[in-house]
Amino acid sequence: IRATLKDAGLTAEKINIENYYRKNEYKSEYDGILKGDAEIASELLSKLGDSKVYSPTMFESYGLCPFQFYLKYMIYLNSMPELEERISSSDLGILFHSIAFRFYENRRKHGCPKVTVEDLAEAIEDINNIAKEEFADEELQKYSSDGDPVWSSLKQRFIGNSRGRKGLLEDFVRREAEGLPSCFSPANFELSIGSTASKDLSDVCSRTDPVSLDLGPEEPDHVLIQGRVDRLDLTEDGQFMVIDYK
């Protein structure tokens, strides 16, 4: 019985360590709480000085698991990438962002960034044509082959087909026209703050310097933030709404 209780205790401890949501306070070495080594502490402090630039993703990582934050952002230890024969979820996300960026950039150049019910049909045609061009890009062709049903299904998922299936891009544009407050209009796309700008996807208003946020009179009194906003919508009186495509 004692052995069983001991095993159960060890199991409970492991579950506690792996608790994804971090509901309680954790102060163990498994949480990245490193103490007793002045050299390690000094090196960490040098990496977390006033010049350190953070991103929202870094704060999210620390909130979920400080040890994960330590591995990824302090000693730069990342997991090995998985080899994928099919297009990855990450590449699909980049594909959507690229399509949306080109779509809204074109509309902004023509002075009509906001999609309305009146020009909905034209907007759907425009975004689907952009998607067809993106799918024909040489970089994506490595995932395709003649008659590949998976590739064909993926394209239909985005664009739809002639048999009445609507693609997610059409649903996206319809929600833009029918669901968003009429007072807001798309203004900036892939807006980067700090060193997060992409060569191909970056708004003209992006900036290379991080933003300094005031934390009050106590030390540290500020923190430097960088990141990227999928889209920023504005009203005529200066109100704004941040859009995350996820």
XYZ file of N, CA and C in Angstrom:
738
model
N 0.836 -1.201 0.000
C 0.000 0.000 0.000
C 0.870 1.248 0.000
N 1.936 1.225 0.834
C 2.844 2.370 0.887
C 3.489 2.635 -0.464
N 3.895 1.534 -1.142
C 4.525 1.682 -2.465
C 3.545 2.303 -3.458
N 2.273 1.851 -3.375
C 1.253 2.396 -4.282
C 1.036 3.877 -4.036
N 0.979 4.252 -2.759
C 0.795 5.664 -2.423
C 1.983 6.501 -2.876
N 3.185 5.914 -2.746
C 4.383 6.623 -3.187
C 4.357 6.852 -4.682
N 3.976 5.817 -5.454
C 3.880 5.954 -6.906
C 2.824 6.986 -7.289
N 1.706 6.973 -6.574
C 0.642 7.937 -6.858
C 1.118 9.353 -6.576
N 1.922 9.479 -5.516
C 2.457 10.796 -5.183
C 3.384 11.320 -6.258
N 4.246 10.424 -6.774
C 5.152 10.820 -7.851
C 4.371 11.198 -9.118
N 3.327 10.415 -9.412
C 2.493 10.714 -10.575
C 1.810 12.065 -10.430
N 1.290 12.325 -9.228
C 0.627 13.604 -8.985
C 1.604 14.765 -9.135
N 2.854 14.547 -8.682
C 3.867 15.585 -8.800
C 4.181 15.876 -10.268
N 4.270 14.808 -11.068
C 4.550 14.999 -12.493
C 3.408 15.730 -13.188
N 2.161 15.361 -12.814
C 1.002 16.038 -13.389
C 1.027 17.513 -13.017
N 1.401 17.761 -11.787
C 1.481 19.138 -11.302
C 2.494 19.948 -12.106
N 3.622 19.318 -12.413
C 4.673 19.980 -13.191
C 4.181 20.306 -14.598
N 3.428 19.400 -15.165
C 2.985 19.551 -16.548
C 1.659 20.288 -16.684
N 1.125 20.802 -15.589
C -0.165 21.482 -15.637
C -0.088 22.674 -16.599
N -0.758 22.555 -17.703
C -0.613 23.532 -18.782
C -1.084 24.926 -18.399
N -2.156 25.003 -17.668
C -2.737 26.308 -17.410
C -2.125 27.042 -16.219
N -1.298 26.391 -15.455
C -0.610 27.050 -14.349
C -1.600 27.790 -13.439
N -2.540 27.042 -12.878
C -3.602 27.668 -12.099
C -3.120 28.144 -10.730
N -2.088 27.530 -10.204
C -1.614 27.883 -8.872
C -0.214 28.483 -8.945
N 0.311 28.839 -7.799
C 1.643 29.426 -7.752
C 2.700 28.322 -7.772
N 3.718 28.506 -8.602
C 4.770 27.510 -8.747
C 6.120 28.137 -8.431
N 6.909 27.427 -7.670
C 8.214 27.984 -7.290
C 9.323 26.934 -7.364
N 9.134 25.946 -8.212
C 10.112 24.869 -8.294
C 11.097 25.111 -9.424
N 12.127 24.252 -9.483
C 13.094 24.352 -10.569
C 12.460 24.042 -11.921
N 11.318 23.344 -11.894
C 10.637 23.039 -13.146
C 9.949 24.265 -13.741
N 9.812 25.312 -12.969
C 9.207 26.544 -13.435
C 10.257 27.570 -13.852
N 11.498 27.167 -13.920
C 12.548 28.108 -14.285
C 13.012 28.960 -13.118
N 12.697 28.539 -11.902
C 13.159 29.271 -10.726
C 14.571 28.791 -10.402
N 15.566 29.534 -10.842
C 16.960 29.145 -10.659
C 17.574 30.002 -9.564
N 18.137 29.351 -8.551
C 18.712 30.105 -7.436
C 19.933 29.356 -6.912
N 20.756 30.095 -6.147
C 21.917 29.471 -5.543
C 23.164 29.511 -6.401
N 23.076 30.075 -7.598
C 24.229 30.150 -8.487
C 24.367 31.592 -8.957
N 25.303 32.314 -8.361
C 25.468 33.742 -8.661
C 25.833 33.990 -10.121
N 26.596 33.078 -10.714
C 27.022 33.256 -12.108
C 25.822 33.176 -13.049
N 24.950 32.186 -12.801
C 23.750 32.050 -13.640
C 22.841 33.256 -13.454
N 22.659 33.665 -12.198
C 21.797 34.817 -11.924
C 22.321 36.076 -12.610
N 23.643 36.265 -12.579
C 24.235 37.436 -13.205
C 24.030 37.422 -14.715
N 24.198 36.247 -15.326
C 24.024 36.144 -16.776
C 22.577 36.413 -17.176
N 21.620 35.893 -16.384
C 20.205 36.122 -16.691
C 19.848 37.599 -16.558
N 20.371 38.236 -15.530
C 20.094 39.659 -15.340
C 20.636 40.489 -16.499
N 21.779 40.073 -17.048
C 22.350 40.801 -18.178
C 21.470 40.666 -19.423
N 20.750 39.545 -19.532
C 19.870 39.332 -20.678
C 18.518 40.013 -20.496
N 18.185 40.360 -19.262
C 16.874 40.945 -18.977
C 17.003 42.397 -18.517
N 18.010 43.096 -19.010
C 18.229 44.487 -18.640
C 17.251 45.425 -19.318
N 17.502 46.732 -19.157
C 16.597 47.744 -19.702
C 16.507 47.698 -21.220
N 17.527 47.159 -21.881
C 17.523 47.136 -23.349
C 16.797 45.918 -23.921
N 16.338 45.005 -23.055
C 15.644 43.811 -23.516
C 14.310 44.188 -24.145
N 14.029 43.654 -25.337
C 12.769 43.914 -26.033
C 11.893 42.671 -25.947
N 10.654 42.847 -25.495
C 9.723 41.733 -25.317
C 8.615 41.797 -26.370
N 7.929 40.668 -26.526
C 6.760 40.604 -27.392
C 5.604 40.011 -26.589
N 4.359 40.238 -27.012
C 3.221 39.612 -26.313
C 3.338 38.094 -26.229
N 3.893 37.479 -27.260
C 4.063 36.023 -27.252
C 5.012 35.576 -26.147
N 6.031 36.368 -25.869
C 6.976 36.036 -24.801
C 6.291 36.077 -23.439
N 5.454 37.097 -23.208
C 4.721 37.180 -21.944
C 3.748 36.012 -21.805
N 3.110 35.636 -22.909
C 2.191 34.501 -22.887
C 2.938 33.218 -22.541
N 4.115 33.045 -23.122
C 4.927 31.863 -22.840
C 5.312 31.803 -21.371
N 5.711 32.946 -20.801
C 6.110 32.970 -19.391
C 4.921 32.679 -18.484
N 3.738 33.210 -18.853
C 2.552 32.972 -18.043
C 2.138 31.520 -18.033
N 2.302 30.838 -19.171
C 1.940 29.424 -19.253
C 2.975 28.528 -18.589
N 4.247 28.849 -18.799
C 5.305 27.983 -18.267
C 6.631 28.750 -18.238
N 7.049 29.247 -17.077
C 8.321 29.970 -16.990
C 9.521 29.155 -17.459
N 9.471 27.839 -17.248
C 10.595 27.009 -17.685
C 10.677 26.965 -19.207
N 9.502 26.901 -19.850
C 9.453 26.960 -21.315
C 10.038 28.285 -21.805
N 9.675 29.381 -21.121
C 10.212 30.695 -21.459
C 11.727 30.691 -21.347
N 12.250 30.102 -20.289
C 13.700 30.050 -20.070
C 14.391 29.292 -21.203
N 13.844 28.141 -21.554
C 14.460 27.326 -22.611
C 14.444 28.039 -23.955
N 13.320 28.687 -24.271
C 13.156 29.257 -25.598
C 13.805 30.617 -25.750
N 13.675 31.475 -24.724
C 14.093 32.862 -24.882
C 15.372 33.231 -24.124
N 15.827 32.343 -23.231
C 17.059 32.630 -22.507
C 18.241 31.846 -23.058
N 18.021 30.556 -23.330
C 19.123 29.753 -23.880
C 18.833 29.345 -25.327
N 17.714 29.868 -25.881
C 17.385 29.712 -27.304
C 17.362 28.246 -27.740
N 16.711 27.429 -26.931
C 16.588 26.002 -27.235
C 15.200 25.742 -27.798
N 15.120 25.486 -29.093
C 13.845 25.219 -29.746
C 13.729 23.750 -30.114
N 12.494 23.282 -30.226
C 12.275 21.898 -30.636
C 12.641 21.730 -32.097
N 13.018 20.522 -32.450
C 13.361 20.241 -33.837
C 12.113 20.325 -34.705
N 12.204 20.977 -35.861
C 11.028 21.058 -36.731
C 10.668 19.695 -37.298
N 9.362 19.454 -37.414
C 8.904 18.193 -37.986
C 8.984 18.269 -39.509
N 9.383 17.154 -40.106
C 9.434 17.076 -41.561
C 8.022 16.810 -42.078
N 7.541 17.675 -42.960
C 6.180 17.555 -43.449
C 6.169 17.480 -44.963
N 5.451 16.475 -45.451
C 5.288 16.360 -46.884
C 4.185 17.289 -47.379
N 3.213 17.567 -46.509
C 2.135 18.472 -46.846
C 2.441 19.857 -46.300
N 1.692 20.835 -46.773
C 1.879 22.193 -46.309
C 1.526 22.271 -44.821
N 2.329 22.963 -44.064
C 2.148 23.029 -42.617
C 1.097 24.069 -42.235
N 0.634 23.996 -40.987
C -0.328 24.980 -40.492
C 0.275 26.374 -40.503
N 1.572 26.452 -40.206
C 2.259 27.733 -40.224
C 2.257 28.341 -41.627
N 2.557 27.515 -42.627
C 2.564 28.014 -44.007
C 1.162 28.404 -44.475
N 0.142 27.680 -43.982
C -1.233 28.046 -44.319
C -1.579 29.414 -43.744
N -1.110 29.661 -42.521
C -1.340 30.956 -41.912
C -0.669 32.072 -42.687
N 0.571 31.830 -43.105
C 1.295 32.823 -43.904
C 0.574 33.072 -45.229
N 0.050 31.996 -45.820
C -0.681 32.125 -47.077
C -1.904 33.027 -46.906
N -2.664 32.804 -45.844
C -3.851 33.640 -45.616
C -3.459 35.096 -45.383
N -2.434 35.317 -44.578
C -1.986 36.681 -44.301
C -1.542 37.380 -45.587
N -0.859 36.644 -46.452
C -0.394 37.215 -47.712
C -1.574 37.614 -48.596
N -2.583 36.758 -48.654
C -3.771 37.054 -49.460
C -4.504 38.268 -48.907
N -4.717 38.291 -47.587
C -5.432 39.406 -46.963
C -4.664 40.713 -47.116
N -3.339 40.638 -46.995
C -2.507 41.838 -47.129
C -2.633 42.430 -48.528
N -2.489 41.605 -49.550
C -2.586 42.095 -50.922
C -3.987 42.631 -51.213
N -5.001 41.944 -50.695
C -6.387 42.344 -50.919
C -6.642 43.749 -50.375
N -6.252 43.992 -49.125
C -6.520 45.294 -48.518
C -5.570 46.379 -49.025
N -4.356 46.001 -49.359
C -3.446 46.989 -49.952
C -4.011 47.500 -51.271
N -4.536 46.596 -52.094
C -5.129 47.010 -53.373
C -6.322 47.932 -53.153
N -7.153 47.598 -52.175
C -8.334 48.406 -51.907
C -7.935 49.783 -51.357
N -6.889 49.800 -50.523
C -6.437 51.086 -49.989
C -5.906 51.982 -51.113
N -5.171 51.392 -52.055
C -4.634 52.175 -53.168
C -5.756 52.793 -54.004
N -6.900 52.109 -54.071
C -8.024 52.619 -54.855
C -8.975 53.455 -53.996
N -8.578 53.726 -52.749
C -9.359 54.616 -51.897
C -10.610 54.024 -51.289
N -10.709 52.688 -51.261
C -11.920 52.058 -50.694
C -11.529 50.813 -49.886
N -10.774 51.004 -48.779
C -10.305 49.839 -48.017
C -11.423 49.026 -47.367
N -12.510 49.679 -47.000
C -13.602 48.983 -46.329
C -14.474 48.240 -47.340
N -14.788 46.977 -47.054
C -15.693 46.195 -47.893
C -17.125 46.500 -47.473
N -17.970 46.837 -48.427
C -19.373 47.119 -48.149
C -20.264 46.083 -48.824
N -21.513 46.062 -48.420
C -22.462 45.132 -49.022
C -22.617 45.430 -50.512
N -22.531 46.708 -50.854
C -22.732 47.114 -52.253
C -21.640 46.569 -53.179
N -20.404 46.480 -52.707
C -19.324 45.980 -53.582
C -18.843 44.595 -53.156
N -19.705 43.866 -52.451
C -19.331 42.552 -51.927
C -18.960 41.567 -53.027
N -19.763 41.504 -54.083
C -19.501 40.548 -55.171
C -18.147 40.807 -55.814
N -17.833 42.075 -56.059
C -16.548 42.425 -56.659
C -15.392 42.092 -55.720
N -15.607 42.334 -54.416
C -14.563 42.047 -53.430
C -14.273 40.543 -53.357
N -15.316 39.733 -53.413
C -15.138 38.272 -53.386
C -14.340 37.812 -54.604
N -14.665 38.357 -55.753
C -13.931 38.004 -56.978
C -12.473 38.422 -56.870
N -12.225 39.609 -56.326
C -10.855 40.114 -56.202
C -10.015 39.230 -55.281
N -10.549 38.885 -54.113
C -9.751 38.119 -53.152
C -9.531 36.693 -53.654
N -10.497 36.137 -54.381
C -10.301 34.800 -54.943
C -9.255 34.802 -56.048
N -9.211 35.861 -56.850
C -8.182 35.969 -57.892
C -6.792 36.091 -57.280
N -6.691 36.855 -56.186
C -5.409 36.970 -55.485
C -4.991 35.603 -54.953
N -5.946 34.860 -54.406
C -5.649 33.524 -53.871
C -5.151 32.588 -54.966
N -5.745 32.649 -56.133
C -5.314 31.805 -57.247
C -3.869 32.123 -57.628
N -3.512 33.403 -57.609
C -2.130 33.794 -57.900
C -1.176 33.280 -56.833
N -1.604 33.346 -55.576
C -0.757 32.864 -54.484
C -0.557 31.351 -54.571
N -1.603 30.629 -54.900
C -1.491 29.175 -55.027
C -0.592 28.785 -56.201
N -0.496 29.656 -57.193
C 0.363 29.373 -58.346
C 1.809 29.763 -58.087
N 2.077 30.354 -56.919
C 3.440 30.774 -56.597
C 4.379 29.578 -56.553
N 5.579 29.777 -57.036
C 6.564 28.692 -57.131
C 6.863 28.063 -55.776
N 6.852 28.872 -54.715
C 7.178 28.363 -53.384
C 6.139 27.351 -52.900
N 4.874 27.539 -53.301
C 3.816 26.619 -52.880
C 3.718 25.395 -53.782
N 4.263 25.483 -54.982
C 4.136 24.381 -55.928
C 4.861 23.119 -55.471
N 5.778 23.266 -54.524
C 6.491 22.086 -54.025
C 5.563 21.151 -53.265
N 4.396 21.673 -52.824
C 3.441 20.851 -52.087
C 2.410 20.192 -53.010
N 2.392 20.592 -54.286
C 1.336 20.132 -55.184
C 1.865 19.104 -56.169
N 0.933 18.384 -56.742
C 1.244 17.459 -57.835
C -0.023 17.281 -58.660
N 0.135 16.888 -59.901
C -1.016 16.737 -60.793
C -1.999 15.721 -60.224
N -3.254 16.136 -60.121
C -4.292 15.227 -59.662
C -4.271 14.935 -58.168
N -3.506 15.686 -57.390
C -3.430 15.461 -55.951
C -4.747 15.903 -55.308
N -5.546 14.977 -54.763
C -6.842 15.357 -54.192
C -6.706 16.222 -52.944
N -5.632 16.034 -52.179
C -5.439 16.833 -50.971
C -5.179 18.290 -51.340
N -4.321 18.502 -52.340
C -4.022 19.859 -52.786
C -5.262 20.519 -53.375
N -6.017 19.768 -54.164
C -7.246 20.289 -54.753
C -8.253 20.665 -53.671
N -8.352 19.842 -52.642
C -9.267 20.119 -51.537
C -8.849 21.371 -50.776
N -7.538 21.565 -50.619
C -7.037 22.743 -49.921
C -7.388 24.014 -50.684
N -7.210 23.997 -51.996
C -7.551 25.165 -52.804
C -9.049 25.463 -52.724
N -9.853 24.411 -52.755
C -11.298 24.609 -52.656
C -11.681 25.138 -51.276
N -10.941 24.737 -50.269
C -11.201 25.242 -48.913
C -11.026 26.757 -48.868
N -10.061 27.273 -49.595
C -9.814 28.708 -49.629
C -10.737 29.421 -50.622
N -10.866 28.872 -51.825
C -11.498 29.588 -52.933
C -12.923 29.115 -53.208
N -13.250 27.870 -52.854
C -14.534 27.308 -53.226
C -14.445 26.630 -54.581
N -15.587 26.242 -55.131
C -15.583 25.625 -56.459
C -16.836 26.005 -57.223
N -16.894 25.567 -58.471
C -18.006 25.931 -59.352
C -19.285 25.184 -59.033
N -19.222 24.201 -58.131
C -20.404 23.406 -57.790
C -21.151 23.967 -56.578
N -20.791 25.192 -56.179
C -21.546 25.839 -55.117
C -20.875 25.885 -53.765
N -19.722 25.229 -53.630
C -19.021 25.289 -52.349
C -18.364 26.657 -52.175
N -18.659 27.314 -51.067
C -18.052 28.614 -50.778
C -16.745 28.417 -50.028
N -15.738 29.175 -50.399
C -14.451 29.092 -49.725
C -14.407 29.979 -48.495
N -13.411 29.740 -47.652
C -13.280 30.526 -46.425
C -12.990 31.992 -46.719
N -12.388 32.294 -47.889
C -12.121 33.685 -48.237
C -13.418 34.448 -48.501
N -14.377 33.791 -49.134
C -15.674 34.423 -49.343
C -16.374 34.656 -48.009
N -16.326 33.668 -47.120
C -16.924 33.840 -45.793
C -16.258 34.999 -45.045
N -14.937 35.095 -45.179
C -14.183 36.162 -44.528
C -14.644 37.530 -45.020
N -14.743 37.690 -46.320
C -15.130 38.980 -46.892
C -16.581 39.317 -46.536
N -17.452 38.315 -46.522
C -18.847 38.562 -46.145
C -18.954 39.054 -44.698
N -18.196 38.455 -43.815
C -18.208 38.903 -42.420
C -17.671 40.327 -42.307
N -16.668 40.635 -43.139
C -16.134 41.993 -43.139
C -17.214 43.005 -43.524
N -18.002 42.667 -44.524
C -19.012 43.594 -45.034
C -20.241 43.672 -44.136
N -20.631 42.550 -43.554
C -21.905 42.473 -42.844
C -21.771 42.491 -41.323
N -20.580 42.147 -40.812
C -20.475 41.964 -39.372
C -19.722 43.031 -38.610
N -18.832 43.769 -39.265
C -18.029 44.770 -38.566
C -18.785 46.089 -38.444
N -18.533 46.841 -37.370
C -19.185 48.155 -37.207
C -18.902 49.059 -38.399
N -19.941 49.730 -38.872
C -19.809 50.535 -40.091
C -18.896 51.736 -39.907
N -18.677 52.164 -38.657
C -17.858 53.357 -38.427
C -16.365 53.076 -38.547
N -15.985 51.802 -38.521
C -14.568 51.451 -38.612
C -14.181 51.132 -40.051
N -12.964 51.531 -40.411
C -12.449 51.247 -41.745
C -11.016 50.741 -41.639
N -10.652 49.675 -42.377
C -9.278 49.158 -42.335
C -8.270 50.236 -42.718
N -7.215 50.363 -41.894
C -6.232 51.427 -42.125
C -4.814 50.898 -42.288
N -4.423 49.923 -41.471
C -3.054 49.392 -41.530
C -3.098 47.877 -41.545
N -2.190 47.273 -42.317
C -2.180 45.821 -42.491
C -0.772 45.283 -42.250
N -0.667 44.253 -41.400
C 0.633 43.698 -41.019
C 1.527 44.822 -40.483
N 1.001 45.549 -39.517
C 1.698 46.683 -38.918
C 2.715 46.176 -37.899
N 3.996 46.400 -38.171
C 5.074 45.874 -37.332
C 5.645 46.955 -36.428
N 5.950 46.557 -35.194
C 6.591 47.444 -34.219
C 7.850 46.738 -33.729
N 8.998 47.333 -33.959
C 10.252 46.674 -33.607
C 10.760 45.835 -34.763
N 11.640 44.912 -34.463
C 12.306 44.119 -35.511
C 11.488 42.905 -35.914
N 10.193 43.099 -36.204
C 9.332 41.987 -36.600
C 8.826 42.131 -38.026
N 9.283 43.155 -38.732
C 8.789 43.420 -40.080
C 9.215 42.323 -41.049
N 8.306 41.961 -41.938
C 8.586 41.007 -42.995
C 8.923 41.762 -44.268
N 9.800 41.193 -45.053
C 10.215 41.843 -46.300
C 9.039 42.030 -47.237
N 8.170 41.030 -47.306
C 7.069 41.062 -48.263
C 5.757 41.550 -47.659
N 5.577 41.330 -46.343
C 4.325 41.697 -45.692
C 4.598 42.704 -44.587
N 4.503 43.975 -44.905
C 4.761 45.001 -43.903
C 4.083 46.292 -44.308
N 3.320 46.873 -43.394
C 2.622 48.111 -43.656
C 3.618 49.270 -43.796
N 3.229 50.266 -44.565
C 4.107 51.416 -44.786
C 4.339 52.199 -43.492
N 3.455 52.042 -42.515
C 3.590 52.751 -41.239
C 4.356 51.943 -40.192
N 4.870 50.780 -40.564
C 5.637 49.973 -39.618
C 6.872 50.733 -39.151
N 7.326 50.436 -37.927
C 8.500 51.102 -37.364
C 9.469 50.060 -36.844
N 10.747 50.372 -36.924
C 11.768 49.412 -36.499
C 12.090 49.515 -35.015
N 11.755 50.640 -34.381
C 12.040 50.810 -32.959
C 10.919 50.209 -32.113
N 11.260 49.548 -31.010
C 10.223 49.034 -30.112
C 9.525 50.174 -29.381
N 8.394 49.868 -28.765
C 7.640 50.843 -27.986
C 7.994 50.680 -26.515
N 8.202 51.795 -25.816
C 8.512 51.771 -24.388
C 7.235 52.016 -23.595
N 6.877 51.059 -22.719
C 5.690 51.190 -21.884
C 6.097 51.556 -20.464
N 5.465 52.575 -19.919
C 5.759 53.056 -18.566
C 5.151 52.103 -17.541
N 5.952 51.625 -16.595
C 5.495 50.701 -15.563
C 5.324 51.378 -14.207
N 5.577 52.665 -14.131
C 5.426 53.349 -12.856
C 6.757 53.735 -12.242
N 6.718 54.238 -11.002
C 7.931 54.776 -10.378
C 8.938 53.731 -9.910
N 8.499 52.502 -9.666
C 9.405 51.472 -9.145
C 10.216 50.856 -10.278
N 11.367 50.254 -9.901
C 12.213 49.589 -10.885
C 11.723 48.161 -11.137
N 11.689 47.705 -12.389
C 11.973 48.491 -13.602
C 10.824 49.450 -13.910
N 11.149 50.635 -14.383
C 10.127 51.648 -14.609
C 9.555 51.636 -16.024
N 10.113 50.763 -16.892
C 9.581 50.665 -18.243
C 9.932 49.300 -18.831
N 9.248 48.943 -19.905
C 9.549 47.707 -20.627
C 9.422 47.996 -22.118
N 10.321 47.409 -22.916
C 10.299 47.597 -24.368
C 9.505 46.470 -25.024
N 8.573 46.831 -25.892
C 7.667 45.874 -26.527
C 7.806 45.940 -28.039
N 7.830 44.769 -28.673
C 7.757 44.701 -30.123
C 6.696 43.672 -30.497
N 6.213 43.730 -31.716
C 5.198 42.773 -32.144
C 4.619 43.173 -33.482
N 3.570 42.474 -33.866
C 2.932 42.747 -35.147
C 1.421 42.676 -34.985
N 0.728 43.634 -35.606
C -0.729 43.688 -35.603
C -1.229 43.266 -36.980
N -2.105 42.260 -37.011
C -2.622 41.797 -38.298
C -3.304 42.929 -39.051
N -4.166 43.650 -38.322
C -4.860 44.762 -38.975
C -5.315 45.769 -37.933
N -5.295 47.031 -38.311
C -5.745 48.108 -37.438
C -6.829 48.895 -38.165
N -8.042 48.910 -37.583
C -9.152 49.660 -38.159
C -9.353 50.950 -37.370
N -9.686 52.027 -38.059
C -9.838 53.334 -37.434
C -11.202 53.935 -37.761
N -11.639 54.844 -36.873
C -12.820 55.664 -37.146
C -12.349 57.076 -37.461
N -13.252 57.893 -37.958
C -12.886 59.269 -38.316
C -12.504 60.096 -37.098
N -13.037 59.738 -35.908
C -12.711 60.504 -34.710
C -11.542 59.916 -33.915
N -10.806 58.971 -34.515
C -9.563 58.494 -33.901
C -9.675 57.237 -33.057
N -10.854 56.625 -32.961
C -10.962 55.354 -32.244
C -10.317 54.250 -33.092
N -9.837 53.217 -32.440
C -9.210 52.140 -33.200
C -9.670 50.778 -32.699
N -9.532 49.794 -33.564
C -9.883 48.407 -33.257
C -8.810 47.505 -33.849
N -8.224 46.658 -33.011
C -7.183 45.726 -33.456
C -7.835 44.433 -33.915
N -7.502 43.997 -35.114
C -8.068 42.771 -35.693
C -6.994 41.693 -35.703
N -7.309 40.542 -35.125
C -6.445 39.368 -35.185
C -7.150 38.325 -36.040
N -6.540 37.932 -37.151
C -7.197 37.034 -38.096
C -7.461 35.639 -37.522
N -6.788 35.269 -36.441
C -7.035 33.950 -35.859
C -8.478 33.832 -35.377
